[in-house]
Amino acid sequence: MEKSIKWWYSPIWYESIRINALYPSLIISYRLYPPHLGEEFLNVYSRIRTERLEAKHNGDKLKNLTLKLSLNGLTGNLQNEYSWVYSPETVMKIRMNGQFMLLMLAEKLVEAGMKIIQANTDGLFVLRKKKDEEQFKAICEWWENVTKLSLEEDRFERFYQYAINDYLGVLEGYKDSHNPKLLKKKGLFID
């Protein structure tokens, strides 16, 4: 019994922070569109994103995922020379700025004594002390204000990872509820 109590006690949090709809948000917030299509492209693209977010909020999973694919597929087509949206300069602006912005966030968190244990194209996995909650939030809010982007967060009590897409995360609240919905599984850990 004592081992399970020690297992759950931890002075640290495992934080997963992701940029909400990174590429679509960059395209809209920074007006990064294929020059040959003009600004009207942004109006249509913005309407699709708004419609997608409404579907997500309303629980319309099929519409949400379909529109998400449409929005995210743009960056691939921007580099496809056979696509009507082809614009290699635009896709590089989107991708490079997104990565530099994410790097800026990582740098601030590391400077504050937190550890980045994983990074991907739209997020970071941060290991931090529980006592650093206010500092962590302040850095994230500062970053959101500077970049005009927004973050979403998952907080884990425990996290077990074999590879980038093979993990079991025990979300905050599981130790008290044992709610299986608070177990985030991917890859090898899926039943």
CSV table of C-alpha atoms in Angstrom, one decimal:
chain,number,residue,atom,x,y,z
A,1,MET,CA,0.0,0.0,0.0
A,2,GLU,CA,2.8,2.4,0.8
A,3,LYS,CA,4.3,1.9,-2.6
A,4,SER,CA,1.1,3.0,-4.4
A,5,ILE,CA,0.9,6.2,-2.2
A,6,LYS,CA,4.5,7.1,-3.1
A,7,TRP,CA,3.8,6.3,-6.7
A,8,TRP,CA,1.1,8.9,-6.8
A,9,TYR,CA,3.0,11.6,-4.8
A,10,SER,CA,5.1,13.7,-7.0
A,11,PRO,CA,6.4,17.3,-6.7
A,12,ILE,CA,6.3,17.7,-10.5
A,13,TRP,CA,3.8,18.0,-13.3
A,14,TYR,CA,4.1,16.7,-16.8
A,15,GLU,CA,2.5,19.4,-19.0
A,16,SER,CA,1.6,18.9,-22.6
A,17,ILE,CA,1.0,22.2,-24.3
A,18,ARG,CA,-0.1,22.5,-27.9
A,19,ILE,CA,-0.7,25.5,-30.1
A,20,ASN,CA,-4.4,25.5,-31.2
A,21,ALA,CA,-4.7,24.9,-34.9
A,22,LEU,CA,-1.1,26.2,-35.5
A,23,TYR,CA,-1.0,26.5,-39.3
A,24,PRO,CA,-4.5,27.7,-39.8
A,25,SER,CA,-4.0,30.3,-37.0
A,26,LEU,CA,-0.8,31.5,-38.5
A,27,ILE,CA,-2.4,31.8,-41.9
A,28,ILE,CA,-5.3,33.9,-40.6
A,29,SER,CA,-3.5,35.9,-37.8
A,30,TYR,CA,-0.5,36.8,-39.9
A,31,ARG,CA,-2.3,37.0,-43.3
A,32,LEU,CA,-0.1,34.4,-45.0
A,33,TYR,CA,-1.8,33.5,-48.2
A,34,PRO,CA,-0.7,32.6,-51.7
A,35,PRO,CA,-0.2,36.0,-53.4
A,36,HIS,CA,-1.8,34.9,-56.7
A,37,LEU,CA,-5.1,34.2,-54.9
A,38,GLY,CA,-5.4,37.5,-53.1
A,39,GLU,CA,-6.9,38.4,-49.8
A,40,GLU,CA,-10.3,36.9,-50.7
A,41,PHE,CA,-8.6,33.5,-50.0
A,42,LEU,CA,-8.2,34.5,-46.3
A,43,ASN,CA,-11.9,35.4,-46.1
A,44,VAL,CA,-12.9,31.9,-47.3
A,45,TYR,CA,-10.3,30.1,-45.2
A,46,SER,CA,-11.4,32.0,-42.1
A,47,ARG,CA,-15.0,31.1,-42.7
A,48,ILE,CA,-14.0,27.4,-42.9
A,49,ARG,CA,-12.1,27.6,-39.6
A,50,THR,CA,-15.0,29.3,-37.9
A,51,GLU,CA,-17.4,26.6,-39.2
A,52,ARG,CA,-14.9,23.9,-38.0
A,53,LEU,CA,-14.7,25.4,-34.5
A,54,GLU,CA,-18.5,25.6,-34.3
A,55,ALA,CA,-18.7,21.9,-35.3
A,56,LYS,CA,-16.1,20.9,-32.7
A,57,HIS,CA,-17.9,22.9,-30.0
A,58,ASN,CA,-21.3,21.4,-31.0
A,59,GLY,CA,-19.9,17.8,-31.0
A,60,ASP,CA,-20.4,17.3,-34.8
A,61,LYS,CA,-17.3,15.0,-35.1
A,62,LEU,CA,-17.6,14.2,-38.8
A,63,LYS,CA,-17.9,17.8,-39.8
A,64,ASN,CA,-15.2,18.9,-37.4
A,65,LEU,CA,-12.7,16.3,-38.7
A,66,THR,CA,-13.6,16.9,-42.4
A,67,LEU,CA,-13.0,20.7,-42.1
A,68,LYS,CA,-9.9,20.1,-40.0
A,69,LEU,CA,-8.5,18.0,-42.8
A,70,SER,CA,-9.4,20.7,-45.3
A,71,LEU,CA,-7.7,23.4,-43.2
A,72,ASN,CA,-4.5,21.4,-42.4
A,73,GLY,CA,-4.2,20.0,-45.9
A,74,LEU,CA,-3.5,23.5,-47.3
A,75,THR,CA,0.1,23.6,-46.2
A,76,GLY,CA,0.9,20.3,-48.0
A,77,ASN,CA,-0.8,21.7,-51.2
A,78,LEU,CA,1.2,25.0,-50.9
A,79,GLN,CA,4.3,23.0,-51.7
A,80,ASN,CA,2.7,20.8,-54.4
A,81,GLU,CA,3.6,22.3,-57.8
A,82,TYR,CA,0.5,20.8,-59.4
A,83,SER,CA,-1.9,22.4,-56.9
A,84,TRP,CA,-3.9,25.5,-57.6
A,85,VAL,CA,-2.7,27.0,-54.3
A,86,TYR,CA,1.1,26.3,-55.0
A,87,SER,CA,3.2,28.9,-53.2
A,88,PRO,CA,6.5,27.6,-51.8
A,89,GLU,CA,7.3,31.0,-50.3
A,90,THR,CA,4.0,31.1,-48.3
A,91,VAL,CA,4.5,27.6,-46.9
A,92,MET,CA,8.0,28.4,-45.8
A,93,LYS,CA,6.8,31.5,-44.0
A,94,ILE,CA,4.1,29.5,-42.2
A,95,ARG,CA,6.3,26.6,-41.1
A,96,MET,CA,9.4,28.6,-40.2
A,97,ASN,CA,7.5,31.2,-38.2
A,98,GLY,CA,5.5,28.5,-36.4
A,99,GLN,CA,8.7,26.7,-35.4
A,100,PHE,CA,10.4,29.9,-34.3
A,101,MET,CA,7.4,30.9,-32.2
A,102,LEU,CA,7.4,27.4,-30.6
A,103,LEU,CA,11.1,27.7,-30.0
A,104,MET,CA,10.6,31.1,-28.3
A,105,LEU,CA,8.2,29.5,-25.9
A,106,ALA,CA,10.6,26.6,-25.2
A,107,GLU,CA,13.4,29.0,-24.5
A,108,LYS,CA,11.4,31.0,-22.0
A,109,LEU,CA,10.3,27.8,-20.1
A,110,VAL,CA,13.9,26.5,-20.0
A,111,GLU,CA,15.2,29.9,-18.8
A,112,ALA,CA,12.6,29.6,-15.9
A,113,GLY,CA,14.1,26.2,-14.9
A,114,MET,CA,11.6,23.9,-16.6
A,115,LYS,CA,12.6,21.0,-18.8
A,116,ILE,CA,11.4,20.3,-22.3
A,117,ILE,CA,11.3,16.5,-22.6
A,118,GLN,CA,9.7,16.4,-26.0
A,119,ALA,CA,8.9,18.8,-28.9
A,120,ASN,CA,7.0,18.4,-32.1
A,121,THR,CA,5.7,20.6,-34.8
A,122,ASP,CA,2.9,22.2,-32.7
A,123,GLY,CA,3.7,21.6,-29.1
A,124,LEU,CA,6.0,20.9,-26.2
A,125,PHE,CA,6.0,18.4,-23.3
A,126,VAL,CA,7.3,20.1,-20.2
A,127,LEU,CA,8.5,18.7,-16.9
A,128,ARG,CA,8.1,21.3,-14.2
A,129,LYS,CA,7.8,21.6,-10.4
A,130,LYS,CA,4.2,22.0,-9.1
A,131,LYS,CA,5.4,25.1,-7.2
A,132,ASP,CA,6.1,26.8,-10.5
A,133,GLU,CA,2.5,26.9,-11.6
A,134,GLU,CA,2.1,30.7,-11.6
A,135,GLN,CA,5.4,31.2,-13.5
A,136,PHE,CA,4.4,28.6,-16.1
A,137,LYS,CA,1.0,30.3,-16.6
A,138,ALA,CA,2.6,33.7,-16.9
A,139,ILE,CA,5.1,32.5,-19.5
A,140,CYS,CA,2.3,30.9,-21.6
A,141,GLU,CA,0.1,34.0,-21.3
A,142,TRP,CA,3.0,36.2,-22.3
A,143,TRP,CA,3.7,34.0,-25.3
A,144,GLU,CA,0.0,34.0,-26.4
A,145,ASN,CA,-0.1,37.8,-26.2
A,146,VAL,CA,3.1,38.2,-28.2
A,147,THR,CA,2.3,35.6,-30.9
A,148,LYS,CA,-1.5,36.1,-31.2
A,149,LEU,CA,-1.8,32.3,-31.0
A,150,SER,CA,-3.5,30.2,-28.2
A,151,LEU,CA,-2.4,27.2,-26.3
A,152,GLU,CA,-4.2,24.2,-24.9
A,153,GLU,CA,-2.9,22.1,-22.1
A,154,ASP,CA,-3.1,18.6,-20.7
A,155,ARG,CA,-1.7,18.0,-17.3
A,156,PHE,CA,-0.5,14.5,-16.4
A,157,GLU,CA,0.1,12.9,-13.1
A,158,ARG,CA,2.3,10.3,-14.8
A,159,PHE,CA,3.5,9.8,-18.3
A,160,TYR,CA,5.0,6.7,-19.9
A,161,GLN,CA,6.4,6.9,-23.3
A,162,TYR,CA,8.1,4.3,-25.6
A,163,ALA,CA,8.3,6.4,-28.7
A,164,ILE,CA,6.9,9.7,-30.0
A,165,ASN,CA,3.5,8.2,-30.8
A,166,ASP,CA,3.5,5.3,-28.3
A,167,TYR,CA,2.6,6.5,-24.8
A,168,LEU,CA,0.3,6.2,-21.8
A,169,GLY,CA,-0.6,9.4,-20.0
A,170,VAL,CA,-2.4,9.5,-16.7
A,171,LEU,CA,-4.3,12.8,-16.7
A,172,GLU,CA,-4.8,15.0,-13.7
A,173,GLY,CA,-7.6,13.7,-11.5
A,174,TYR,CA,-7.2,10.0,-12.3
A,175,LYS,CA,-5.7,9.1,-8.9
A,176,ASP,CA,-8.9,10.3,-7.2
A,177,SER,CA,-11.5,9.1,-9.7
A,178,HIS,CA,-9.9,6.2,-11.6
A,179,ASN,CA,-12.0,7.3,-14.5
A,180,PRO,CA,-10.7,5.5,-17.6
A,181,LYS,CA,-11.4,8.6,-19.7
A,182,LEU,CA,-8.4,10.2,-17.9
A,183,LEU,CA,-6.0,7.7,-19.4
A,184,LYS,CA,-4.6,9.0,-22.7
A,185,LYS,CA,-3.3,6.1,-24.8
A,186,LYS,CA,-1.6,6.1,-28.2
A,187,GLY,CA,0.1,3.5,-30.3
A,188,LEU,CA,1.4,0.5,-28.5
A,189,PHE,CA,-0.6,1.4,-25.4
A,190,ILE,CA,-4.1,1.2,-27.1
A,191,ASP,CA,-6.0,-1.8,-25.9
